[in-house]
Short mmCIF file of C-alpha atoms in Angstrom, two decimals:
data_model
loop_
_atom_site.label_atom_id
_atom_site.label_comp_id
_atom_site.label_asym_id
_atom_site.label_seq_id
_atom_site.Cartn_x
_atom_site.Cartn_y
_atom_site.Cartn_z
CA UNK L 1 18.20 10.96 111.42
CA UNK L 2 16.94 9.38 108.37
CA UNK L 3 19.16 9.39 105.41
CA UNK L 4 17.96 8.39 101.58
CA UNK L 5 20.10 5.40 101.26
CA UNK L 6 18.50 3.79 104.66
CA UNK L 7 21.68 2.69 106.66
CA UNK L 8 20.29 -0.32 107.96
CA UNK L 9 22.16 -3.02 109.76
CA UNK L 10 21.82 -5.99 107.23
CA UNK L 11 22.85 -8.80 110.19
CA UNK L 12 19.88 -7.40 112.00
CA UNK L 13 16.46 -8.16 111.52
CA UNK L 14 14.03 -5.66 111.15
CA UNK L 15 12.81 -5.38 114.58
CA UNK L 16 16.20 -5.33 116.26
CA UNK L 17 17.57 -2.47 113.54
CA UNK L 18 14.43 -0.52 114.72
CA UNK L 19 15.33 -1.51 118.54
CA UNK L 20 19.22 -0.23 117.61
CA UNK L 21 18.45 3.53 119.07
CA UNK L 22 16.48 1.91 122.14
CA UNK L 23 19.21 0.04 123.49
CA UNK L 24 21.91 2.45 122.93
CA UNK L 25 20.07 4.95 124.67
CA UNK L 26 19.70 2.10 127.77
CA UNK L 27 15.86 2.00 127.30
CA UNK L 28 14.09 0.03 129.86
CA UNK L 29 14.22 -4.00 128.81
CA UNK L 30 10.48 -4.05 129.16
CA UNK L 31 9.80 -0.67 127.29
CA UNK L 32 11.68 -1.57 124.05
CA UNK L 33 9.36 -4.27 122.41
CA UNK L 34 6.13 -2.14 123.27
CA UNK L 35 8.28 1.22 121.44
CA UNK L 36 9.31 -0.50 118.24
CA UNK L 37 6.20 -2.64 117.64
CA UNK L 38 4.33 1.04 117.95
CA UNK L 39 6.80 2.16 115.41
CA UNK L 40 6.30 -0.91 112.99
CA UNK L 41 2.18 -0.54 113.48
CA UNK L 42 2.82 3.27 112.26
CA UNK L 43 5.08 2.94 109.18
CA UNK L 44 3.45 -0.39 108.10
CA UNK L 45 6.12 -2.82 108.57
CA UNK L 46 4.27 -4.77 111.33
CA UNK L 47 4.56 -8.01 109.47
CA UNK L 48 8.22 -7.47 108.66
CA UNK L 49 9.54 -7.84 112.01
CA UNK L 50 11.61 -10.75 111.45
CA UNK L 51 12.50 -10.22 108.17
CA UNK L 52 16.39 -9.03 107.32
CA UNK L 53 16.82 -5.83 105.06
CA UNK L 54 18.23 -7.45 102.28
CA UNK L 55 14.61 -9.73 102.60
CA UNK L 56 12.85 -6.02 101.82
CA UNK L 57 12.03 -3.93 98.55
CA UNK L 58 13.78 -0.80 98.85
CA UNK L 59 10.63 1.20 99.93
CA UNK L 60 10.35 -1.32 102.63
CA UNK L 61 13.87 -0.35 104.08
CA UNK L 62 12.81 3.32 104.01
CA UNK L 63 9.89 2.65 106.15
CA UNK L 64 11.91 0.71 108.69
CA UNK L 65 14.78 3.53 109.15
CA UNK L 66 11.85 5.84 109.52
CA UNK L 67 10.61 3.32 112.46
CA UNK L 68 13.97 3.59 113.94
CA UNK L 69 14.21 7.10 114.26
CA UNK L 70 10.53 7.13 115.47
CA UNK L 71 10.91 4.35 118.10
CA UNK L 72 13.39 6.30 120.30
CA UNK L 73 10.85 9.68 120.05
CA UNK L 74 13.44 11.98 119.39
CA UNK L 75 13.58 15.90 120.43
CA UNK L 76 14.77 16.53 116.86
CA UNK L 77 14.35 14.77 113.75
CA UNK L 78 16.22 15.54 110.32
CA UNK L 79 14.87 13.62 107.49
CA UNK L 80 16.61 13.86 104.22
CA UNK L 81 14.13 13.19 101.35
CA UNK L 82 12.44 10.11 103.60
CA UNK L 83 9.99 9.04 101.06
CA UNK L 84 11.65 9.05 97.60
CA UNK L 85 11.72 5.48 97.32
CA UNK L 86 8.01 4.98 98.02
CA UNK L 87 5.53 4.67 95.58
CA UNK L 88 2.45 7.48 95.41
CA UNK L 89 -0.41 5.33 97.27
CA UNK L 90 2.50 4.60 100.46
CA UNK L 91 3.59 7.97 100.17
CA UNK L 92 0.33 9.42 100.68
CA UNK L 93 0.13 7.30 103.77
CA UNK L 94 3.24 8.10 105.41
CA UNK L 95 3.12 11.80 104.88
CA UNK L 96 -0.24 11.92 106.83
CA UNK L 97 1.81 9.34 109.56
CA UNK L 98 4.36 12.05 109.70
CA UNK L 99 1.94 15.31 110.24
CA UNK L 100 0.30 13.01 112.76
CA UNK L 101 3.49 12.00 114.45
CA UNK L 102 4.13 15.86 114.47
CA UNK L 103 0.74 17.16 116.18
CA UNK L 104 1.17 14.09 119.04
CA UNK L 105 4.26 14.98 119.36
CA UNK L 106 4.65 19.18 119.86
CA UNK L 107 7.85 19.14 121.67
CA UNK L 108 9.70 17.45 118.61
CA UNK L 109 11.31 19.35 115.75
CA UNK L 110 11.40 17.97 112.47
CA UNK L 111 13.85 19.17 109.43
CA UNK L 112 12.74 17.75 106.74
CA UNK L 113 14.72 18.00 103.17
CA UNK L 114 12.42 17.08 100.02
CA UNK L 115 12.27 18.40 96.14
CA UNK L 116 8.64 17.70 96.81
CA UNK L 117 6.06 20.36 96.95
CA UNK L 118 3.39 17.94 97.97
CA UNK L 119 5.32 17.14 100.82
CA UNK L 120 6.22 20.25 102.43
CA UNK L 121 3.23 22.04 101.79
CA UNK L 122 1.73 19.20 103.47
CA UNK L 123 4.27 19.24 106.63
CA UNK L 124 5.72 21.82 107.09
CA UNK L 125 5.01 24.99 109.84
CA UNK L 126 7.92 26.99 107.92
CA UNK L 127 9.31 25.94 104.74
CA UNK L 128 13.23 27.48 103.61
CA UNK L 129 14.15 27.54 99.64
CA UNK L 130 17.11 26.57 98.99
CA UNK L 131 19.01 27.43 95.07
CA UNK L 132 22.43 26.98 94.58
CA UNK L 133 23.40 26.40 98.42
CA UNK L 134 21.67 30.10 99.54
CA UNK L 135 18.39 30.62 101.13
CA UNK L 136 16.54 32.55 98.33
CA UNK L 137 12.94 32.21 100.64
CA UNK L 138 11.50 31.74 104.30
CA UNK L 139 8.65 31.91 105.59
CA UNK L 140 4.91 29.68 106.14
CA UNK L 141 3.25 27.50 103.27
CA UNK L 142 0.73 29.91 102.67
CA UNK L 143 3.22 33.21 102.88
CA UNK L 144 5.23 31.15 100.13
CA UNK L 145 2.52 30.04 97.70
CA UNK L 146 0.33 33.16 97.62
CA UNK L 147 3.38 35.64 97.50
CA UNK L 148 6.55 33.59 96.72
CA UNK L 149 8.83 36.34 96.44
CA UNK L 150 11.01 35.57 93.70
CA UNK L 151 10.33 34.03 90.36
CA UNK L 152 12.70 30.89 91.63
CA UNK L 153 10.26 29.97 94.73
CA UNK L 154 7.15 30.76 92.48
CA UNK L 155 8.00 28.27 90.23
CA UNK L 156 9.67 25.70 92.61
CA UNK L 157 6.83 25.44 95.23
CA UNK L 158 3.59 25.12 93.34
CA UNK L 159 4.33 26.13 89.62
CA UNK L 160 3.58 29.20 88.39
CA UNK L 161 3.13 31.68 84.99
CA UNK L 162 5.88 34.27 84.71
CA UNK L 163 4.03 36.59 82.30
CA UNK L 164 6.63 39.95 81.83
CA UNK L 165 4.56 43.09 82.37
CA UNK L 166 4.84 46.47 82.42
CA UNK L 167 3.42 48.95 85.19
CA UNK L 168 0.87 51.93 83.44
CA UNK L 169 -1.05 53.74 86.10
CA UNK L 170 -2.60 53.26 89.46
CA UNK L 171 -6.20 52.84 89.89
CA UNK L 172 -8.40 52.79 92.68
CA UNK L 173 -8.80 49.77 95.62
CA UNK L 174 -5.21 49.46 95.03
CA UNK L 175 -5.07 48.10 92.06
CA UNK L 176 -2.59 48.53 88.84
CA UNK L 177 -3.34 48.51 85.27
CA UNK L 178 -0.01 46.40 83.07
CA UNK L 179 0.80 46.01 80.09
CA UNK L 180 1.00 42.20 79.54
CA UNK L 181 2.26 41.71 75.76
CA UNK L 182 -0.34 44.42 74.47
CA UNK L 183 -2.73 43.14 76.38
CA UNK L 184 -4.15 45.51 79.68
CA UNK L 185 -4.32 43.56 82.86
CA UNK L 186 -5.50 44.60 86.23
CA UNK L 187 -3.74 43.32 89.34
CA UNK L 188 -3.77 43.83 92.97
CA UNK L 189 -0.22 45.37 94.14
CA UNK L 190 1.47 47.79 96.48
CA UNK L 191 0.17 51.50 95.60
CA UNK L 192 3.96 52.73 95.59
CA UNK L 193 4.98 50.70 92.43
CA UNK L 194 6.02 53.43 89.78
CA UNK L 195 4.40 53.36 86.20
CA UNK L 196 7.11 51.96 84.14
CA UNK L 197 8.45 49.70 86.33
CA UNK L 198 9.00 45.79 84.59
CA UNK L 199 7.75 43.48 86.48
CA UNK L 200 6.23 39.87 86.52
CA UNK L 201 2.80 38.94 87.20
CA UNK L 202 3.03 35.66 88.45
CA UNK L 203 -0.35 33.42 87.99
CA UNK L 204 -0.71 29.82 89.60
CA UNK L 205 -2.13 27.56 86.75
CA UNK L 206 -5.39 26.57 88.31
CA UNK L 207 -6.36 30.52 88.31
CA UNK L 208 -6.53 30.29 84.74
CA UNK L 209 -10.21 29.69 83.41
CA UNK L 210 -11.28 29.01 79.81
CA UNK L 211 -14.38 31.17 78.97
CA UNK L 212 -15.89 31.81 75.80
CA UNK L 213 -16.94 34.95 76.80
CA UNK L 214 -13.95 37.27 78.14
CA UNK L 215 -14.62 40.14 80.54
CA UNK L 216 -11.98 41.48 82.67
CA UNK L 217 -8.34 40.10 82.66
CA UNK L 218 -7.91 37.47 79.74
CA UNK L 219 -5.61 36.46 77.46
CA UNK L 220 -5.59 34.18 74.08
CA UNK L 221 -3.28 31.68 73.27
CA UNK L 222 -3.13 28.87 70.65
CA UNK L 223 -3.12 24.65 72.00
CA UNK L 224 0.26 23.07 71.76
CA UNK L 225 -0.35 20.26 73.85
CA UNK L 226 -3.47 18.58 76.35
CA UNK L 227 -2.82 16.15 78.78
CA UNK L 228 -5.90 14.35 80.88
CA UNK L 229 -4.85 13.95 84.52
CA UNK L 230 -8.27 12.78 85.48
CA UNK L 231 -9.50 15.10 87.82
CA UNK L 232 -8.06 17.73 85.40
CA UNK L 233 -6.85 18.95 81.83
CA UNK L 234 -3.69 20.83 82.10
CA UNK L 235 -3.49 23.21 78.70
CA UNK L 236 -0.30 24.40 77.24
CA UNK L 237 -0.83 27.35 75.48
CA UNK L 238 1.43 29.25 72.80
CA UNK L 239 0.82 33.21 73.18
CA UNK L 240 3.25 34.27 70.78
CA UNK L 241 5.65 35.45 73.84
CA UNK L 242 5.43 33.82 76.84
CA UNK L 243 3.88 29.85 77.01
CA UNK L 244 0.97 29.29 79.27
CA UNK L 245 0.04 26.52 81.69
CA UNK L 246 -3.43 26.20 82.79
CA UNK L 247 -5.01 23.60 85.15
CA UNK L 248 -8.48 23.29 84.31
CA UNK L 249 -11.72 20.87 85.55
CA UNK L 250 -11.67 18.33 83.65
CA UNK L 251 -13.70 18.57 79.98
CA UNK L 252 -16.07 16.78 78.80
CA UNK L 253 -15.01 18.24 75.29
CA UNK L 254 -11.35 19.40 75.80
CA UNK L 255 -9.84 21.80 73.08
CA UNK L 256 -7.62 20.32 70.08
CA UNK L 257 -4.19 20.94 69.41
CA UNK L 258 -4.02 23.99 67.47
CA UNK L 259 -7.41 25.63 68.67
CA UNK L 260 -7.46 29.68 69.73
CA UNK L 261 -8.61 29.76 73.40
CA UNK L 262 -9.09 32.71 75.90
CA UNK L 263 -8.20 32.01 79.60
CA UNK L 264 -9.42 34.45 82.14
CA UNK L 265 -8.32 35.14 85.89
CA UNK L 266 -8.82 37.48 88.73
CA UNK L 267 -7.02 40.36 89.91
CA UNK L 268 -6.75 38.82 93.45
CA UNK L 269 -5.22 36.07 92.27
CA UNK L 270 -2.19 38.22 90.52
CA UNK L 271 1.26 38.57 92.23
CA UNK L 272 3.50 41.01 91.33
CA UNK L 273 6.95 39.57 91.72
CA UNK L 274 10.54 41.53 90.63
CA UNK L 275 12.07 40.68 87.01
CA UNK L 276 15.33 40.86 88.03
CA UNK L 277 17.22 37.68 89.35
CA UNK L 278 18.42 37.41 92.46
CA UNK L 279 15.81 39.73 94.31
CA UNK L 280 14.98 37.62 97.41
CA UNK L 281 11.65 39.72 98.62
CA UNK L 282 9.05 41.99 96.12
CA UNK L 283 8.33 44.12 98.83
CA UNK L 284 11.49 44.90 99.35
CA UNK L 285 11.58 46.09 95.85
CA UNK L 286 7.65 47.21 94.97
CA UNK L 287 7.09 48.98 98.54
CA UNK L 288 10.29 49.39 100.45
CA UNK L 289 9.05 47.17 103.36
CA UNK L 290 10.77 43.80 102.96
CA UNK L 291 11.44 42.32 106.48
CA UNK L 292 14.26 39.06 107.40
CA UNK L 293 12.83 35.93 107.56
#
């Protein structure tokens, strides 16, 4: 187990705290150097072998309790938010260390607790939301992201617009026509949702695109903030209702505070989700087939 405040052995150098589980568990004499300088190599504390914890940055000591609950290959492996106290560029490094560790290593079971997205999209085979002390999802990455469920997970495990909508008519390849504010959307959803049902159309910021030239599903909103995050320009939109968030490509011109823009998505990319708290599954509630996790 790795815990966040480390639990290292401060009278023990690094290599002998990662060497603690070895000998415990009566590890061959011979074996034990080879196993915890393989664990050192992989968490990048090679150098740090002879150094004592209170000699180490606290990122340092996180690495090293990961090595010691690497070095004795476990069957299962509980990790309680393992990489908080590492900085972005050592993060990114560990967490592909970790999904490494994890293909090698099939037979092992990892439970892994984070308030990082990143990290278990990254990781995990089957992720659990958690709110409150009750499971409120379950399932894989992908099940989660593309149809969280519940306005809780949508927002928790990727970010998301809640836009309140409400259901007019069918039309055909299974799509719905909504009432978004005034506005008429089109999204893809269950053909047994009833016209006047209130809903909410959940829509992942980077589906929104700015276009000068609306067709199809759009909506206007005025700039109340832009923030460059190199690769991309994340707009905050006022609608006069509901705020919008959209992750854009980075522009070469980006739109002032205060400007009128139109953002336009796809159907496809369009979950209906229930607008009452506390639902755990839509299908449950939009087509009567909601199954356990």
């Amino acid at each position: 187990m790795v815990v966040q405040q480390y639990a290292l052995f401060p009278h023990m150098r690094v290599a002998d705290n990662v060497a603690f589980g070895l000998r415990a568990q009566k590890a061959a004499r011979a074996e034990i150097p080879e196993r915890v300088s393989e664990a050192l190599r992989m968490t990048g504390m090679s150098e740090y072998a002879r150094r004592y914890p209170r000699q180490l940055s606290g990122g340092q000591q996180q690495r090293v309790a990961i090595a010691r609950a690497l070095a004795i290959r476990p069957k299962v492996l509980l990790l309680d938010e393992p990489l908080s106290a590492l900085d972005a560029q050592l993060r990114s490094g560990m967490l592909a260390e970790l999904a490494r560790l994890h293909r090698e290593l099939p037979d092992v079971s990892i439970l892994y607790v984070t308030h990082d997205q990143v990290e278990a999209l990254t990781l995990a085979d089957r992720i659990a939301v958690m709110k409150n002390a009750r499971l409120v999802s379950c399932g894989t990455p992908q099940e989660l992201y593309r149809e969280p469920g519940n306005d809780f997970t949508a927002t928790f495990l990727g970010g998301a617009n809640l836009l309140p909508v409400v259901v007019r008519a069918h039309t055909d390849r299974g799509r719905v026509e909504v009432d978004c504010h005034g506005a008429t959307l089109l999204v893809t959803a269950p053909e047994v949702v009833s016209p006047g049902a209130e809903l909410l159309a959940c829509i992942r910021p980077h589906h929104l695109t700015l276009t000068d030239h609306p067709t199809g599903n759009h909506l206007q909103g005025s700039v109340a903030e832009v923030q460059w995050r190199g690769a991309t320009h994340r707009l905050y939109l006022d609608t006069g209702e509901k705020p919008l968030v959209a992750d854009v490509a980075e522009l070469r011109d980006p739109p002032r505070v205060g400007d009128t823009v139109t953002v336009t998505f796809a159907p496809q990319d369009v979950v209906l989700l229930p607008a009452k708290p506390g639902v755990h599954s839509p299908k449950s509630v939009l087509n009567g087939h909601g199954r356990t996790p």
